[in-house]
Coordinates of C-alpha atoms and ligand atoms in Angstrom, one line a residue:
X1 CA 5.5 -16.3 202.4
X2 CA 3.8 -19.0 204.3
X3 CA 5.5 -21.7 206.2
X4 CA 5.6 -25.4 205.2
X5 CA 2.6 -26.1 207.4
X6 CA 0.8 -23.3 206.2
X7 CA 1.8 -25.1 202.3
X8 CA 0.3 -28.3 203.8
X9 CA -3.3 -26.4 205.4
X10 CA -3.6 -24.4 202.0
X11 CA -3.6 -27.6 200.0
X12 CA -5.9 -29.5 201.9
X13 CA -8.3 -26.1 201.7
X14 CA -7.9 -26.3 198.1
X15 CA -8.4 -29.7 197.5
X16 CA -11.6 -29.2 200.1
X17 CA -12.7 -26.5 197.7
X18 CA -12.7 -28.6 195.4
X19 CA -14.3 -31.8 196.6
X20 CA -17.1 -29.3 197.9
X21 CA -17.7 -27.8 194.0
X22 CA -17.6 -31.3 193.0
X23 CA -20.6 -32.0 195.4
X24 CA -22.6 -28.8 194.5
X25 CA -22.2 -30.2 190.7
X26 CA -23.2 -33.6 191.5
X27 CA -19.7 -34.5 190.0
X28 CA -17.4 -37.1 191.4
X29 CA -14.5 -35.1 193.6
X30 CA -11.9 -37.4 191.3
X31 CA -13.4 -36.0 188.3
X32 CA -11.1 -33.1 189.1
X33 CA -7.0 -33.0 189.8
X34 CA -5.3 -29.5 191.2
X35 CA -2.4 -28.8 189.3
X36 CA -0.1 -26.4 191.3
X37 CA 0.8 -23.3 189.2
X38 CA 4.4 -23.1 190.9
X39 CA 5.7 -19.9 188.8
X40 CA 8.7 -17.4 191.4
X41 CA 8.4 -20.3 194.3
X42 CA 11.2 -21.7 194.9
X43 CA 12.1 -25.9 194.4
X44 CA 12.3 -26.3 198.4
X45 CA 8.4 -25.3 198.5
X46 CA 7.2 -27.0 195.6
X47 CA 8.8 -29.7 197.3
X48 CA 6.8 -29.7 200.6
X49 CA 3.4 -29.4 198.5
X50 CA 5.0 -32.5 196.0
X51 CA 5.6 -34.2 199.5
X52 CA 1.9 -33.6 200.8
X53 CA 0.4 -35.1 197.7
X54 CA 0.7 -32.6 195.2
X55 CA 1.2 -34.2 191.8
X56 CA 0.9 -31.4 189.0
X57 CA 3.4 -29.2 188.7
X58 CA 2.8 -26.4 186.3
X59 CA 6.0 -23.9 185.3
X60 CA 5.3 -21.0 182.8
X61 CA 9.0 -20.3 181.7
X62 CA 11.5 -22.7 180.7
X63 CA 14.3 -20.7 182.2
X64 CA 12.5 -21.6 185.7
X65 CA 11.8 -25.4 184.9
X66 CA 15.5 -25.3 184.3
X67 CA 16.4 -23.4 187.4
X68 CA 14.8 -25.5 189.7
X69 CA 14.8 -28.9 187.8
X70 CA 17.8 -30.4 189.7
X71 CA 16.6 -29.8 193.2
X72 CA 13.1 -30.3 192.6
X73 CA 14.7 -33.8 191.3
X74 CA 16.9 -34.5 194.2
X75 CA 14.0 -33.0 197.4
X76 CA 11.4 -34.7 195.7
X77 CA 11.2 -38.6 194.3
X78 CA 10.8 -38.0 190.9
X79 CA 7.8 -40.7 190.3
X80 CA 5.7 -38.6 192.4
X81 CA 5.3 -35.4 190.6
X82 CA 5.0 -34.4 186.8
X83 CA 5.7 -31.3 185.4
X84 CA 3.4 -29.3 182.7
X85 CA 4.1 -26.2 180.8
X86 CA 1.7 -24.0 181.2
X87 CA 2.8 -20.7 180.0
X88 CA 3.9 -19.3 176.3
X89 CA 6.3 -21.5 174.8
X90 CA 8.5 -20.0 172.3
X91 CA 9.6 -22.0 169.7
X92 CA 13.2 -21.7 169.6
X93 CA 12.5 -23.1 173.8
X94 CA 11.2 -26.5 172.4
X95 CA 14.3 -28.5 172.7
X96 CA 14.7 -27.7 176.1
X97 CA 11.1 -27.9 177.5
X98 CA 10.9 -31.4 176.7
X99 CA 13.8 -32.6 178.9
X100 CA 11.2 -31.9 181.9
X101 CA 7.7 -31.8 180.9
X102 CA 4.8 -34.5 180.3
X103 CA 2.5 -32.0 179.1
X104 CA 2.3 -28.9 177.1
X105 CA -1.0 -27.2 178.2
X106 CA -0.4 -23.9 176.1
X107 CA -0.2 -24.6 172.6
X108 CA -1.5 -22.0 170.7
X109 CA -0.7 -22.3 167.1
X110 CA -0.2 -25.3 164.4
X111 CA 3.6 -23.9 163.9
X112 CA 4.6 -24.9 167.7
X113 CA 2.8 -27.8 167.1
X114 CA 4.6 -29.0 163.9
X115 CA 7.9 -27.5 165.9
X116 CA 7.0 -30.0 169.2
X117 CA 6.1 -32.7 166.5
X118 CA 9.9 -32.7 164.8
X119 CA 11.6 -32.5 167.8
X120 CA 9.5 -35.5 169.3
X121 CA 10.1 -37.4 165.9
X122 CA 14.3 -37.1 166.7
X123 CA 13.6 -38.4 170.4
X124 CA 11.0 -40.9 169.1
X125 CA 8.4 -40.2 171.8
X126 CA 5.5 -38.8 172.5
X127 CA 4.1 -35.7 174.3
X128 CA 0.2 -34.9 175.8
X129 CA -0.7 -31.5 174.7
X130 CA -3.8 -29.3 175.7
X131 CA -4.5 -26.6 172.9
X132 CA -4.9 -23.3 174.8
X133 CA -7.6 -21.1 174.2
X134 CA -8.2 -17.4 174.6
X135 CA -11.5 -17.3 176.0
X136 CA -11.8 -14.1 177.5
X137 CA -11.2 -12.2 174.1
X138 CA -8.4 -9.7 176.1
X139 CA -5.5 -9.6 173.3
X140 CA -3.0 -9.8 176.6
X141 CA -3.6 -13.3 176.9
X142 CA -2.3 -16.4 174.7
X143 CA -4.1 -19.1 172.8
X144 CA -6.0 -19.4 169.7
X145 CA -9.3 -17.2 168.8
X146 CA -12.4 -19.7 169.7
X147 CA -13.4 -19.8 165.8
X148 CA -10.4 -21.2 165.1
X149 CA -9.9 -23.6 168.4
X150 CA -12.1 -26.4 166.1
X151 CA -9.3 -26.1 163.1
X152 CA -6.4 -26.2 165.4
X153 CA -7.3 -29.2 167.3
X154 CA -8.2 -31.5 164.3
X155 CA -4.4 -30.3 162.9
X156 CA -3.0 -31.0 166.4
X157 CA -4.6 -34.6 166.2
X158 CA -3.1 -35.1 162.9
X159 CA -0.2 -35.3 163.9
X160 CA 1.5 -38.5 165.3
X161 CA 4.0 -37.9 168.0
X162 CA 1.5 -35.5 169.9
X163 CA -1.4 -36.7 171.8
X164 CA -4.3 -33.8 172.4
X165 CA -6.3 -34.4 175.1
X166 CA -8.0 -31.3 175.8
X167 CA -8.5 -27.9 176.1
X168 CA -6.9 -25.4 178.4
X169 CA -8.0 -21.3 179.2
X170 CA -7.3 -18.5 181.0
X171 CA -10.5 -17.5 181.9
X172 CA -11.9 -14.0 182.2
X173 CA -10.5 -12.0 185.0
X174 CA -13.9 -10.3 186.5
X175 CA -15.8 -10.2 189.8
X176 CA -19.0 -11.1 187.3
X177 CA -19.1 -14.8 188.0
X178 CA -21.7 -15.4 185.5
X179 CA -19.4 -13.9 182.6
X180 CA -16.6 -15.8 184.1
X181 CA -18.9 -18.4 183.3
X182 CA -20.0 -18.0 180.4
X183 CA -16.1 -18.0 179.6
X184 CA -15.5 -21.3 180.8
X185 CA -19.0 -23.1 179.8
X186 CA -17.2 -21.5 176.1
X187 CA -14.7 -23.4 176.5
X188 CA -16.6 -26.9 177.6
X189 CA -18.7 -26.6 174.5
X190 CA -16.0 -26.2 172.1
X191 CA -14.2 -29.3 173.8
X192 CA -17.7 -31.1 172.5
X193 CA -17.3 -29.7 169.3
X194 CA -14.0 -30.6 168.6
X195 CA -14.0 -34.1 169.9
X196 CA -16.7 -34.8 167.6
X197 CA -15.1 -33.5 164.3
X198 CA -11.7 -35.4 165.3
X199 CA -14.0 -38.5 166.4
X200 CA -12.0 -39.4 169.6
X201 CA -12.4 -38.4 173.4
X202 CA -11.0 -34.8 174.3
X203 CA -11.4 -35.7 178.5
X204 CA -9.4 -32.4 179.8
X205 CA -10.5 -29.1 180.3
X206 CA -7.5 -27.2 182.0
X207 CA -9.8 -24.1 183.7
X208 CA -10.4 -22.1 187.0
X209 CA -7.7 -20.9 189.7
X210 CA -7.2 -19.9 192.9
X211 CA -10.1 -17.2 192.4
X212 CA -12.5 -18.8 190.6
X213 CA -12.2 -22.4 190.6
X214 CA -15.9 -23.1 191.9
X215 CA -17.0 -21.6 188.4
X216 CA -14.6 -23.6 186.1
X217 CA -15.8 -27.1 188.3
X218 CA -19.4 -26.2 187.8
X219 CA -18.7 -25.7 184.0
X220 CA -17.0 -29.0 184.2
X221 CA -13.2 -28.2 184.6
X222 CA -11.1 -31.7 185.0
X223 CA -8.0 -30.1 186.1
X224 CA -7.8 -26.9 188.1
X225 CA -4.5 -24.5 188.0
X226 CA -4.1 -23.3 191.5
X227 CA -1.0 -20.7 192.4
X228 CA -2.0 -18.3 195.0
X229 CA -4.6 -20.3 197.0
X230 CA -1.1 -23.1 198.1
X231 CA 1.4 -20.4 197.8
X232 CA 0.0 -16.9 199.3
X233 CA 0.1 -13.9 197.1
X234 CA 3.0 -13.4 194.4
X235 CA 5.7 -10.4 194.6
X236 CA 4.0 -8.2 192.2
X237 CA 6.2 -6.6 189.2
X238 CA 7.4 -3.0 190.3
Ligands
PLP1 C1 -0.3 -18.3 187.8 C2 -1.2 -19.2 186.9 C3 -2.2 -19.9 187.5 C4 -2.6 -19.8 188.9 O1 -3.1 -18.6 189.3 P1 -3.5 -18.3 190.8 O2 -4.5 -17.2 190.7 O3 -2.3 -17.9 191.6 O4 -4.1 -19.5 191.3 C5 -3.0 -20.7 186.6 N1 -2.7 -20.8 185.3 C6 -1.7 -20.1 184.7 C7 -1.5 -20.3 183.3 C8 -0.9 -19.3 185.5 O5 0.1 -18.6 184.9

C-alpha cells in the first residue's frame, strides 16, 4: 500500500495523464474530472486524496459507503468531496444508497430506475443518474445491451425526480487499444443518439481507468474512474 505522499504523487500523475490526453485531443484539460474509484481502501486514504483535491468519490457496494461514511465525514469537510455509486445497485439497497450519494452512475434497467424514482418522490429530491452500458458485450459485466441504451434513457428522462446526464461503461478489458476504442467511441455515439431522441444535453460520458484512460479521453470521456493508478494494486480475491 503506498504512503500518503505516494497518494498525493499518484494523483498529480493521474491528473497529468490526463491533462496530457486532453492536449493530444485538442480538448480542454477541464473538459475531463477524475473520479477516484475508492472500492477495499480504507476512509483514512480516501481522505488524504479528498485532502489533495480529489473530489469524486466513487464506492461500488453500499455496505462499504456505509462502512466508511462516518469517518470519511469526520477526516474530510464534507463540502469538498461527493460520493457516486458506481457499482450494481440492488434494488432492495435503494433506501440506503441515497443517504450518501449525488450520483448513481450504474443504472442498468427501467425497474431501479422507477425503484430510485419512488423513493426520491418520499424524500422529495432529486438524484443525477448515468445509465450504465455494457459495451464490451462480456455477460460478466452490468448495464444495458447497446440496442436498448436509446430506450432506456428516453424512460430514465421521463421520469421527474431523476436527472440523466450521461452515459457510463466499463470498457473492454484488452491490450488491443483500437478495440478498446472502438468500445468507448460506442459509447460516445450512442450518447449522440440518445440526446437527440430525448431533445436535451446528455454532457457525461463516465469511461476509461487507470489502464486505459488515454483511449476513453481521446473518444471523448468527461469523467475518468481511476482506482489503481491513486491507490496501487488491489488485494486480489483468493
Ligand atoms: C474499480 C473500478 C474502476 C477503477 O479501476 P482501476 O483499474 O483500478 O482504475 C473504475 N470503474 C469501476 C466501475 C470500478 O469498479
Amino acid at each position: 500500500m503506498p504512503a500518503d505522499a505516494d497518494i498525493r504523487a499518484n494523483l498529480a500523475a493521474v491528473r497529468a495523464r490526463v491533462d496530457a490526453a486532453c492536449a493530444a485531443a485538442g480538448r480542454a484539460p477541464d473538459e475531463v474530472e477524475v473520479l477516484l474509484a475508492t472500492k477495499t481502501q480504507p476512509a483514512g486514504r480516501i481522505a488524504v486524496a479528498v485532502a489533495a483535491g480529489a473530489r469524486l468519490i466513487g464506492e461500488n457496494r453500499v455496505q462499504e459507503l456505509a462502512a466508511k461514511d462516518a469517518e470519511l465525514t469526520a477526516t474530510a469537510a464534507p463540502a469538498s468531496f461527493e460520493r457516486h455509486f458506481i457499482g450494481h445497485l440492488q434494488s432492495n439497497k435503494v433506501n440506503q444508497v441515497l443517504r450518501y450519494v449525488a450520483c448513481v452512475q450504474s443504472v442498468d434497467s427501467v425497474e431501479l430506475a422507477e425503484r430510485l424514482q419512488r423513493r426520491l418522490e418520499v424524500l422529495d429530491r432529486t438524484l443525477e443518474v448515468l445509465v450504465q452500458v455494457n459495451t464490451s458485450g462480456e455477460a460478466s459485466k452490468s448495464g444495458v445491451a447497446p440496442d436498448e441504451a436509446v430506450a432506456v434513457v428516453k424512460e430514465v428522462a421521463a421520469l421527474d425526480r431523476l436527472r440523466v446526464r450521461g452515459l457510463m461503461t466499463v470498457g473492454l478489458q484488452s491490450p488491443d487499444e483500437a478495440a478498446v476504442r472502438a468500445s468507448y467511441r460506442g459509447l460516445r455515439v450512442l450518447r449522440d443518439r440518445a440526446a437527440d431522441v430525448i431533445g436535451a444535453g446528455l454532457p457525461v460520458l463516465s469511461m476509461g481507468m487507470s489502464g486505459d484512460l488515454e483511449a476513453a479521453v481521446a473518444e471523448g470521456a468527461t469523467l475518468v474512474r481511476i482506482g489503481s493508478a491513486v491507490f496501487g494494486a488491489r488485494p486480489r480475491p483468493a
